[in-house]
XYZ file of C-alpha atoms in Angstrom:
154
model
C -28.244 -14.151 -58.622
C -28.933 -17.323 -61.903
C -26.920 -15.836 -64.727
C -28.841 -15.793 -68.184
C -26.034 -15.012 -70.962
C -22.376 -15.279 -71.145
C -19.918 -14.385 -73.452
C -16.005 -15.299 -74.207
C -13.218 -13.848 -75.326
C -9.861 -15.009 -76.021
C -6.849 -14.288 -74.135
C -3.314 -14.975 -75.281
C -0.039 -15.470 -73.301
C 0.435 -12.025 -72.000
C -1.823 -10.279 -72.700
C -3.390 -8.079 -70.612
C -7.051 -6.302 -69.134
C -7.771 -2.293 -67.560
C -11.027 -1.045 -66.937
C -14.177 -2.035 -64.891
C -14.316 1.168 -62.669
C -12.768 1.693 -58.669
C -11.417 -2.702 -58.032
C -8.943 -2.956 -55.613
C -5.560 -4.736 -56.139
C -3.655 -4.282 -59.286
C -4.011 -2.068 -62.631
C -3.836 -5.374 -64.672
C -7.629 -7.186 -64.010
C -6.196 -9.469 -65.362
C -6.200 -13.526 -62.925
C -9.272 -12.347 -60.970
C -13.188 -12.995 -61.274
C -15.049 -9.083 -60.387
C -18.629 -8.589 -59.161
C -20.079 -4.779 -61.097
C -22.372 -4.306 -58.171
C -21.512 -0.603 -56.630
C -21.648 -1.026 -52.421
C -20.243 0.478 -49.538
C -18.044 -1.658 -48.346
C -16.505 -1.246 -44.477
C -13.778 -4.095 -44.145
C -11.324 -3.056 -44.761
C -9.423 -2.923 -48.956
C -7.835 -5.726 -49.641
C -6.135 -6.557 -52.308
C -9.199 -9.082 -53.109
C -12.059 -6.274 -51.613
C -14.710 -7.602 -54.688
C -16.667 -4.821 -55.335
C -16.135 -1.207 -54.147
C -17.868 1.791 -54.849
C -17.512 1.799 -58.184
C -18.254 -0.507 -61.090
C -17.813 0.628 -64.799
C -19.229 -2.315 -67.002
C -15.789 -1.219 -69.457
C -13.083 -4.029 -69.426
C -9.807 -2.663 -71.965
C -7.781 -5.754 -73.275
C -4.292 -4.899 -74.464
C -2.824 -6.920 -76.468
C 1.099 -8.426 -76.765
C 1.843 -6.539 -79.323
C 0.247 -3.453 -77.913
C -2.931 -3.365 -80.148
C -6.198 -3.249 -78.346
C -10.179 -3.860 -77.620
C -12.400 -1.958 -76.051
C -16.057 -3.783 -74.222
C -18.213 -2.231 -72.779
C -21.819 -3.855 -71.768
C -24.058 -1.988 -70.696
C -26.465 -2.553 -68.366
C -26.713 -2.203 -64.716
C -27.384 -5.688 -63.494
C -25.152 -7.021 -61.505
C -22.482 -8.296 -64.448
C -19.802 -11.261 -63.511
C -16.500 -10.948 -65.197
C -13.582 -13.360 -64.750
C -11.033 -11.830 -66.126
C -8.605 -15.886 -67.052
C -9.195 -16.654 -63.274
C -11.352 -19.530 -63.881
C -10.122 -20.669 -67.496
C -6.341 -18.611 -68.375
C -7.364 -18.558 -71.761
C -10.216 -16.860 -71.667
C -12.574 -13.324 -70.512
C -15.829 -14.617 -69.757
C -18.905 -11.979 -69.743
C -22.122 -13.193 -67.673
C -25.071 -11.894 -67.419
C -28.804 -11.997 -64.959
C -30.196 -10.291 -68.051
C -31.026 -11.383 -71.432
C -30.736 -9.475 -74.324
C -27.114 -6.761 -73.442
C -26.339 -3.940 -74.921
C -22.772 -4.834 -75.843
C -20.310 -1.847 -77.668
C -16.610 -3.766 -79.715
C -14.464 -1.028 -78.969
C -12.198 -1.555 -82.020
C -8.900 -0.394 -81.757
C -5.001 -0.597 -83.668
C -4.302 1.087 -80.643
C -4.736 2.274 -76.523
C -5.523 6.114 -77.757
C -7.352 5.151 -80.512
C -9.837 2.905 -77.903
C -10.215 5.406 -75.344
C -11.016 7.867 -77.653
C -14.156 5.849 -79.142
C -15.495 4.483 -75.607
C -15.071 8.645 -74.547
C -17.481 9.040 -77.856
C -20.151 5.996 -77.268
C -20.734 7.277 -73.090
C -19.067 11.340 -73.474
C -17.200 13.812 -70.852
C -17.740 15.653 -68.672
C -16.438 19.216 -68.508
C -13.161 20.526 -66.522
C -14.490 20.887 -63.423
C -14.086 24.880 -62.131
C -10.184 24.807 -60.780
C -11.446 25.181 -56.487
C -12.234 21.685 -56.771
C -9.437 20.360 -58.492
C -6.692 21.188 -55.271
C -5.536 17.747 -53.100
C -7.641 15.681 -50.949
C -6.782 13.768 -47.897
C -8.683 11.102 -46.750
C -8.330 10.101 -43.255
C -9.745 6.526 -43.652
C -6.460 5.195 -43.364
C -5.739 7.127 -39.956
C -6.632 5.141 -36.442
C -6.141 8.095 -34.085
C -6.930 10.735 -34.270
C -3.629 12.268 -33.330
C -2.101 10.415 -36.760
C -4.542 12.911 -38.504
C -3.117 16.006 -36.347
C 0.479 14.402 -37.811
C -0.453 14.575 -41.151
C -2.457 17.905 -40.931
C 1.086 18.966 -40.099
C 2.831 17.345 -43.333
C 0.978 21.070 -44.891
């Protein structure tokens, strides 16, 4: 996909990057490149699998001193987020659209950034109690016997 717009932001040693929706690997996304494009990939969910099910173009940049900045790219196309993979001193966000809506959500700290992001995008209502129970996925169990073994533990 041809990228028409690119934005760059500095990264300092010790800065951390969080967010981008459902991704494999570590919570700190720094050092990798990610694609924002929802897909249902049947491949094993290894650390480097990307993209996956939920792409949320929202990044929190947490500096060493605890100050924070959020980046929300309101763009449904297949964007790319390079969080220091190509150049360890830069976040590079690329999009195939020539015009984009980019929101910079300023702290000073992580709590303020998250509250301001929620005010921008909205929050969901609290789900009913019956919907907040334990959920079990059989994805990683390779046999029916293993599924039954796990079920007996409850």
